[in-house]
Short mmCIF file of C-alpha atoms in Angstrom, two decimals:
data_model
loop_
_atom_site.label_atom_id
_atom_site.label_comp_id
_atom_site.label_asym_id
_atom_site.label_seq_id
_atom_site.Cartn_x
_atom_site.Cartn_y
_atom_site.Cartn_z
CA UNK P 436 62.70 -13.60 54.43
CA UNK P 437 65.30 -15.90 56.06
CA UNK P 438 65.10 -16.01 59.86
CA UNK P 439 68.69 -14.79 60.09
CA UNK P 440 67.69 -11.52 58.37
CA UNK P 441 64.62 -10.78 60.47
CA UNK P 442 64.79 -7.90 62.95
CA UNK P 443 62.97 -8.42 66.29
CA UNK P 444 60.26 -5.89 67.15
CA UNK P 445 58.24 -5.23 70.29
CA UNK P 446 54.69 -3.92 70.67
CA UNK P 447 53.58 -2.68 74.11
CA UNK P 448 50.07 -1.44 74.95
CA UNK P 449 49.23 1.08 77.65
CA UNK P 450 47.70 -1.67 79.81
CA UNK P 451 51.07 -3.44 79.88
CA UNK P 452 50.24 -6.15 77.33
CA UNK P 453 53.20 -7.03 75.14
CA UNK P 454 53.60 -8.73 71.77
CA UNK P 455 56.89 -9.80 70.23
CA UNK P 456 57.22 -10.15 66.49
CA UNK P 457 59.35 -9.07 63.56
CA UNK P 458 60.02 -5.68 62.03
CA UNK P 459 58.91 -4.56 58.58
CA UNK P 460 59.35 -1.04 57.27
CA UNK P 461 61.57 1.33 59.23
CA UNK P 462 63.43 0.58 62.42
CA UNK P 463 63.18 2.75 65.55
CA UNK P 464 60.37 3.60 67.96
CA UNK P 465 56.93 5.13 67.38
CA UNK P 466 54.09 5.77 69.84
CA UNK P 467 50.43 6.20 68.88
CA UNK P 468 46.85 5.21 69.54
CA UNK P 469 46.36 1.55 68.56
CA UNK P 470 43.21 1.00 66.46
CA UNK P 471 42.04 -1.70 64.04
CA UNK P 472 40.74 -1.67 60.48
CA UNK P 473 38.62 -4.58 59.25
CA UNK P 474 38.90 -3.92 55.51
CA UNK P 475 40.06 -6.80 53.33
CA UNK P 476 41.60 -4.46 50.76
CA UNK P 477 42.91 -0.91 50.41
CA UNK P 478 45.84 -0.96 52.83
CA UNK P 479 47.69 1.74 50.86
CA UNK P 480 44.71 4.12 51.04
CA UNK P 481 44.43 3.43 54.77
CA UNK P 482 48.11 4.10 55.43
CA UNK P 483 48.04 7.40 53.51
CA UNK P 484 44.68 8.66 54.86
CA UNK P 485 45.43 11.78 56.98
CA UNK P 486 42.60 10.78 59.34
CA UNK P 487 44.99 8.12 60.73
CA UNK P 488 47.57 10.68 61.83
CA UNK P 489 48.76 9.81 65.34
CA UNK P 490 47.56 6.20 65.17
CA UNK P 491 49.06 2.72 64.86
CA UNK P 492 46.78 0.59 62.69
CA UNK P 493 46.10 -3.12 63.17
CA UNK P 494 45.08 -4.75 59.88
CA UNK P 495 42.70 -7.58 60.73
CA UNK P 496 43.01 -9.14 57.26
CA UNK P 497 45.93 -11.56 57.74
CA UNK P 498 47.88 -10.87 54.54
CA UNK P 499 49.35 -7.43 53.89
CA UNK P 500 51.40 -6.10 50.99
CA UNK P 501 50.45 -8.63 48.29
CA UNK P 502 49.67 -5.96 45.67
CA UNK P 503 52.52 -3.66 46.60
CA UNK P 504 52.41 0.14 46.32
CA UNK P 505 51.60 2.51 43.45
CA UNK P 506 51.44 6.29 43.21
CA UNK P 507 47.84 6.41 41.95
CA UNK P 508 46.33 4.93 45.13
CA UNK P 509 47.88 7.36 47.62
CA UNK P 510 45.35 9.47 49.52
CA UNK P 511 48.03 12.02 50.47
CA UNK P 512 51.70 12.62 49.73
CA UNK P 513 52.99 10.07 52.27
CA UNK P 514 51.92 7.50 54.89
CA UNK P 515 50.19 9.28 57.77
CA UNK P 516 50.11 6.48 60.36
CA UNK P 517 52.54 6.17 63.25
CA UNK P 518 52.94 2.47 62.59
CA UNK P 519 51.36 -0.68 61.16
CA UNK P 520 50.58 -4.09 62.67
CA UNK P 521 50.03 -7.22 60.55
CA UNK P 522 49.91 -11.00 60.80
CA UNK P 523 51.82 -11.77 57.59
CA UNK P 524 53.79 -9.49 55.26
CA UNK P 525 54.52 -9.90 51.55
CA UNK P 526 57.99 -8.75 50.48
CA UNK P 527 57.55 -9.67 46.81
CA UNK P 528 54.26 -8.15 45.57
CA UNK P 529 52.50 -9.43 42.46
CA UNK P 530 50.43 -6.77 40.68
CA UNK P 531 50.83 -5.01 37.33
CA UNK P 532 50.41 -1.58 38.97
CA UNK P 533 52.97 -2.14 41.72
CA UNK P 534 56.13 -0.04 41.71
CA UNK P 535 57.40 -0.79 45.23
CA UNK P 536 56.92 -3.27 48.07
CA UNK P 537 55.04 -2.24 51.20
CA UNK P 538 58.06 -2.78 53.52
CA UNK P 539 60.27 -0.64 51.26
CA UNK P 540 57.60 2.07 51.09
CA UNK P 541 57.24 2.29 54.88
CA UNK P 542 61.01 2.22 55.32
CA UNK P 543 61.36 5.09 52.83
CA UNK P 544 59.00 7.20 54.95
CA UNK P 545 60.38 6.13 58.34
CA UNK P 546 57.23 4.28 59.42
CA UNK P 547 57.80 1.12 61.52
CA UNK P 548 55.70 -2.00 61.41
CA UNK P 549 55.47 -5.24 63.35
CA UNK P 550 54.28 -8.58 61.97
CA UNK P 551 54.13 -12.20 63.07
CA UNK P 552 51.88 -11.52 66.07
CA UNK P 553 48.36 -12.75 66.83
CA UNK P 554 46.39 -9.85 65.36
CA UNK P 555 43.11 -11.63 66.10
CA UNK P 556 43.85 -11.69 69.85
CA UNK P 557 45.10 -8.09 69.71
CA UNK P 558 41.93 -6.91 67.95
CA UNK P 559 39.74 -8.70 70.50
CA UNK P 560 41.62 -6.92 73.27
CA UNK P 561 41.07 -3.51 71.68
CA UNK P 562 37.37 -4.31 71.20
CA UNK P 563 37.10 -5.33 74.86
CA UNK P 564 39.18 -2.61 76.51
CA UNK P 565 38.93 0.12 73.88
CA UNK P 566 41.51 1.91 71.75
CA UNK P 567 44.60 2.79 73.76
CA UNK P 568 48.10 4.09 73.24
CA UNK P 569 50.86 1.70 72.30
CA UNK P 570 54.39 1.64 71.00
CA UNK P 571 56.30 -0.26 68.32
CA UNK P 572 60.06 -0.49 68.63
CA UNK P 573 63.07 -2.29 67.23
CA UNK P 574 65.50 -0.32 69.38
CA UNK P 575 63.75 -0.68 72.75
CA UNK P 576 63.14 -4.35 73.42
CA UNK P 577 62.75 -3.97 77.18
CA UNK P 578 59.01 -4.10 77.93
CA UNK P 579 59.14 -1.79 80.96
CA UNK P 580 61.21 0.86 79.20
CA UNK P 581 58.87 1.01 76.19
CA UNK P 582 55.81 1.05 78.47
CA UNK P 583 57.16 4.18 80.17
CA UNK P 584 57.21 5.98 76.82
CA UNK P 585 53.72 4.76 75.97
CA UNK P 586 52.29 5.97 79.29
CA UNK P 587 53.92 9.38 78.81
CA UNK P 588 52.20 9.95 75.44
CA UNK P 589 49.06 12.15 75.33
CA UNK P 590 45.59 10.69 74.85
CA UNK P 591 43.84 11.20 71.50
CA UNK P 592 41.03 13.01 73.33
CA UNK P 593 41.81 16.73 73.28
CA UNK P 594 44.37 16.58 70.45
CA UNK P 595 44.09 19.00 67.53
CA UNK P 596 45.88 17.02 64.81
CA UNK P 597 44.20 18.80 61.91
CA UNK P 598 46.88 21.48 62.08
CA UNK P 599 49.55 18.85 61.36
CA UNK P 600 47.94 17.48 58.21
CA UNK P 601 46.15 20.51 56.74
CA UNK P 602 47.63 22.15 53.66
CA UNK P 603 49.97 25.06 54.49
CA UNK P 604 48.90 26.98 51.38
CA UNK P 605 45.85 27.41 49.18
CA UNK P 606 45.73 25.26 46.04
CA UNK P 607 43.23 24.25 43.37
CA UNK P 608 42.34 20.64 42.61
CA UNK P 609 41.14 19.86 39.08
CA UNK P 610 41.72 16.12 38.55
CA UNK P 611 38.62 13.94 38.53
CA UNK P 612 38.41 10.18 38.87
CA UNK P 613 40.40 8.72 35.96
CA UNK P 614 38.16 7.12 33.27
CA UNK P 615 39.11 3.46 33.95
CA UNK P 616 37.99 3.87 37.59
CA UNK P 617 34.90 6.03 37.00
CA UNK P 618 31.95 4.01 38.31
CA UNK P 619 29.18 6.63 38.16
CA UNK P 620 27.65 7.10 34.72
CA UNK P 621 25.77 10.12 36.08
CA UNK P 622 28.99 12.04 36.74
CA UNK P 623 28.48 15.55 35.40
CA UNK P 624 32.07 16.61 34.73
CA UNK P 625 32.10 19.12 31.89
CA UNK P 626 28.35 19.03 31.23
CA UNK P 627 27.32 22.28 32.90
CA UNK P 628 28.84 25.51 34.14
CA UNK P 629 31.59 24.82 36.66
CA UNK P 630 30.75 25.21 40.35
CA UNK P 631 33.28 26.61 42.80
CA UNK P 632 33.71 24.69 46.03
CA UNK P 633 35.99 25.85 48.83
CA UNK P 634 37.22 22.81 50.78
CA UNK P 635 38.33 23.49 54.35
CA UNK P 636 41.19 21.03 54.80
CA UNK P 637 41.27 19.18 58.13
CA UNK P 638 43.18 16.31 56.45
CA UNK P 639 41.37 15.75 53.17
CA UNK P 640 41.67 12.55 51.14
CA UNK P 641 42.54 12.98 47.48
CA UNK P 642 39.66 10.80 46.34
CA UNK P 643 37.18 13.20 47.91
CA UNK P 644 38.65 15.96 45.78
CA UNK P 645 38.50 13.70 42.73
CA UNK P 646 34.81 12.99 43.29
CA UNK P 647 34.02 16.69 43.63
CA UNK P 648 35.92 17.41 40.42
CA UNK P 649 34.18 14.53 38.64
CA UNK P 650 30.85 16.05 39.59
CA UNK P 651 31.67 19.33 37.88
CA UNK P 652 33.36 21.32 40.64
CA UNK P 653 36.33 23.64 40.65
CA UNK P 654 37.82 22.85 44.08
CA UNK P 655 39.83 25.42 46.05
CA UNK P 656 41.49 23.78 49.07
CA UNK P 657 42.32 26.11 51.97
CA UNK P 658 44.19 25.64 55.28
CA UNK P 659 42.34 24.82 58.47
CA UNK P 660 42.95 28.31 59.92
CA UNK P 661 41.63 30.26 56.90
CA UNK P 662 39.30 33.08 58.14
CA UNK P 663 35.70 33.06 56.83
CA UNK P 664 36.10 36.38 54.93
CA UNK P 665 39.02 34.86 52.99
CA UNK P 666 36.91 31.82 52.10
CA UNK P 667 34.00 33.97 50.94
CA UNK P 668 36.32 36.03 48.71
CA UNK P 669 36.31 33.07 46.31
CA UNK P 670 32.54 33.55 45.95
CA UNK P 671 32.03 29.81 46.40
CA UNK P 672 28.88 28.04 45.31
CA UNK P 673 29.40 25.67 48.23
CA UNK P 674 31.58 24.94 51.24
CA UNK P 675 33.08 21.50 51.90
CA UNK P 676 34.31 20.40 55.34
CA UNK P 677 36.81 17.56 55.01
CA UNK P 678 37.77 14.51 57.01
CA UNK P 679 40.70 14.67 59.43
CA UNK P 680 42.37 13.22 62.53
CA UNK P 681 42.15 13.83 66.25
CA UNK P 682 39.47 15.26 68.51
CA UNK P 683 37.00 17.47 66.62
CA UNK P 684 36.19 19.49 69.76
CA UNK P 685 39.84 20.59 69.85
CA UNK P 686 39.69 22.07 66.33
CA UNK P 687 38.26 25.32 67.66
CA UNK P 688 39.29 27.41 64.65
CA UNK P 689 37.46 25.04 62.31
CA UNK P 690 34.32 25.07 64.44
CA UNK P 691 34.31 28.87 64.59
CA UNK P 692 34.82 29.08 60.82
CA UNK P 693 31.99 26.63 60.07
CA UNK P 694 29.68 28.52 62.45
CA UNK P 695 30.45 31.82 60.73
CA UNK P 696 30.00 30.30 57.26
CA UNK P 697 26.54 29.03 58.18
CA UNK P 698 25.48 32.68 58.24
CA UNK P 699 26.19 32.88 54.50
CA UNK P 700 23.44 30.27 53.93
CA UNK P 701 25.55 28.69 51.20
CA UNK P 702 25.30 24.92 50.61
CA UNK P 703 27.63 23.07 52.94
CA UNK P 704 28.69 19.41 52.98
CA UNK P 705 30.81 17.67 55.61
CA UNK P 706 32.44 14.24 55.71
CA UNK P 707 33.81 12.43 58.79
CA UNK P 708 35.54 15.13 60.91
CA UNK P 709 33.76 17.69 58.75
CA UNK P 710 30.51 16.10 59.94
CA UNK P 711 31.62 16.44 63.56
CA UNK P 712 32.84 20.03 63.04
CA UNK P 713 29.49 20.93 61.51
CA UNK P 714 27.75 19.32 64.49
CA UNK P 715 29.72 21.53 66.88
CA UNK P 716 28.98 24.59 64.74
CA UNK P 717 25.26 23.81 65.03
CA UNK P 718 25.49 23.54 68.82
CA UNK P 719 26.00 19.79 69.33
CA UNK P 720 28.71 17.95 71.27
CA UNK P 721 30.93 14.99 70.36
CA UNK P 722 32.24 12.09 72.40
CA UNK P 723 34.93 9.42 71.94
CA UNK P 724 33.81 5.94 70.92
CA UNK P 725 35.23 2.89 72.67
CA UNK P 726 37.14 1.62 69.63
CA UNK P 727 35.64 3.58 66.73
CA UNK P 728 34.51 2.45 63.29
CA UNK P 729 37.19 1.53 60.74
CA UNK P 730 36.31 -0.68 57.83
CA UNK P 731 34.47 -1.02 54.53
CA UNK P 732 31.19 -2.67 55.48
CA UNK P 733 29.46 -0.42 58.02
CA UNK P 734 25.68 -0.29 57.39
CA UNK P 735 24.12 3.17 57.60
CA UNK P 736 20.57 4.32 57.03
CA UNK P 737 17.38 5.47 58.71
CA UNK P 738 14.25 4.34 56.92
CA UNK P 739 13.90 1.59 54.28
CA UNK P 740 17.23 2.18 52.48
CA UNK P 741 20.56 0.86 53.83
CA UNK P 742 23.97 1.97 52.54
CA UNK P 743 27.08 -0.12 53.05
CA UNK P 744 29.75 2.43 53.87
CA UNK P 745 33.45 2.97 54.42
CA UNK P 746 34.21 4.50 57.81
CA UNK P 747 37.20 5.71 59.81
CA UNK P 748 36.55 7.68 62.99
CA UNK P 749 37.04 7.67 66.76
CA UNK P 750 34.46 10.31 67.71
CA UNK P 751 30.71 10.69 67.17
CA UNK P 752 28.03 13.35 67.61
CA UNK P 753 25.96 13.08 70.78
CA UNK P 754 22.36 12.81 69.49
CA UNK P 755 20.92 14.30 72.67
CA UNK P 756 22.94 17.46 72.11
CA UNK P 757 21.59 18.15 68.61
CA UNK P 758 19.26 21.19 68.49
CA UNK P 759 16.03 19.43 67.46
CA UNK P 760 14.45 22.56 66.01
CA UNK P 761 17.41 23.20 63.71
CA UNK P 762 18.81 19.87 62.56
CA UNK P 763 17.56 16.34 62.01
CA UNK P 764 19.32 12.98 61.94
CA UNK P 765 19.44 11.64 58.37
CA UNK P 766 21.45 8.44 58.94
CA UNK P 767 22.33 6.10 61.81
CA UNK P 768 25.10 3.53 61.99
CA UNK P 769 22.96 0.40 62.05
CA UNK P 770 25.48 -1.58 64.09
CA UNK P 771 25.39 0.62 67.18
CA UNK P 772 22.82 3.36 66.37
CA UNK P 773 25.37 6.18 66.53
CA UNK P 774 24.69 9.31 64.45
CA UNK P 775 25.93 8.76 60.88
CA UNK P 776 24.37 11.77 59.16
CA UNK P 777 22.61 15.07 59.88
CA UNK P 778 20.69 17.58 57.79
CA UNK P 779 19.75 21.20 58.50
CA UNK P 780 15.99 21.71 58.46
CA UNK P 781 15.99 25.03 56.60
CA UNK P 782 19.43 25.46 54.98
CA UNK P 783 21.14 23.38 52.23
CA UNK P 784 23.56 22.00 54.81
CA UNK P 785 24.22 18.32 55.53
CA UNK P 786 26.98 15.92 56.56
CA UNK P 787 27.77 12.24 57.03
CA UNK P 788 30.06 10.40 59.39
CA UNK P 789 31.16 7.95 56.71
CA UNK P 790 33.13 8.26 53.44
CA UNK P 791 30.92 8.40 50.32
CA UNK P 792 34.04 8.63 48.15
CA UNK P 793 35.07 5.19 49.52
CA UNK P 794 38.67 4.56 48.37
CA UNK P 795 38.65 1.86 49.47
CA UNK P 796 35.07 0.66 49.88
CA UNK P 797 31.61 0.46 48.32
CA UNK P 798 30.10 3.23 46.19
CA UNK P 799 26.59 3.15 47.68
CA UNK P 800 26.82 6.71 48.97
CA UNK P 801 28.35 8.53 45.98
CA UNK P 802 24.92 10.09 45.40
CA UNK P 803 25.71 12.51 48.24
CA UNK P 804 28.10 14.37 45.95
CA UNK P 805 25.25 14.66 43.45
CA UNK P 806 23.01 16.07 46.20
CA UNK P 807 25.67 18.64 47.09
CA UNK P 808 26.01 19.65 43.44
CA UNK P 809 22.24 19.93 43.06
CA UNK P 810 22.02 22.10 46.19
CA UNK P 811 24.67 24.42 44.74
CA UNK P 812 22.94 24.64 41.37
CA UNK P 813 19.62 25.39 43.05
CA UNK P 814 21.23 28.09 45.20
CA UNK P 815 22.96 29.63 42.15
CA UNK P 816 19.73 29.59 40.15
CA UNK P 817 17.87 31.31 43.00
CA UNK P 818 20.58 33.93 43.29
CA UNK P 819 20.45 34.66 39.54
CA UNK P 820 16.66 35.00 39.70
CA UNK P 821 16.99 37.52 42.51
CA UNK P 822 19.47 39.55 40.47
CA UNK P 823 17.16 39.59 37.46
#
């Protein structure tokens, strides 16, 4: 883009640090928690992941937008971030699937971005000081004025953002992973009797629903405030607790629902926020990480086997708060030893902090969907034996 056509943009952090660059996407002002993602690919999935609601994302990979935008890779119906930060931006994408450039896409959805700044220095600052609020603006170029707005914004701790991104109505999801992208030859779609899964939507990614469908599930997605009796009316074979944004401790309705559903003894599987919600339902506590885990190469495991995982979260379960007689730790994040997975000792209930559906990321952990399916089939078989 010619220099004469560039629009100046300002980024201000809550500690008063400022960065001046150029605008891409929409103009205006947006405030959010500034976090970084280390993935080298998958920017469209990141931008449309509801777990990023309320956040401004730094992309540490220096080039953004090269492959453009396409409808198939959206994880929700629109970008969910407050803003985007990049080193370099591509205005003319080159990819056979592309239907739109990244700047045009963000402009269409009124999401501002800033580029041309030192994202390496910015990321090092966030790693050192921790995630903090910040603001991007093309209309407020006075540093002090924008800082006032940033300081007036609420902290991520204590925010219930699941209500903003959860579905307003019940719907069924039936589409599995499309054949060209199906990587698991063990996928059981259509091979056995369909299982019914009720997914409690805290901000679910579409690829999670695709993986469930590909593993032979009929998926009923319900709003975050759906009462347990309404969920059980679907006579589900299993309950799924989805990913989502914000502070899990603030999602009190979801915690209460998960706690009540545990009494049904049905198989239950949680991912990301669903993992944290399940932890609260089992009596544990969560805490906010300094800068969180956001990337595609986080190692997770416990004994002998290591999974390379895709992660996106700000909060974690406090291991000392887990009821030792009820639940056990199944996975740890091997970078910092935070809890990455838990399993109930007597019920078919488990969860992981990472994203086994990837999108983007490695497929090491897709077997967890198979484990969920097997738990549901075992529970159904036991129920049928009791009836006979």
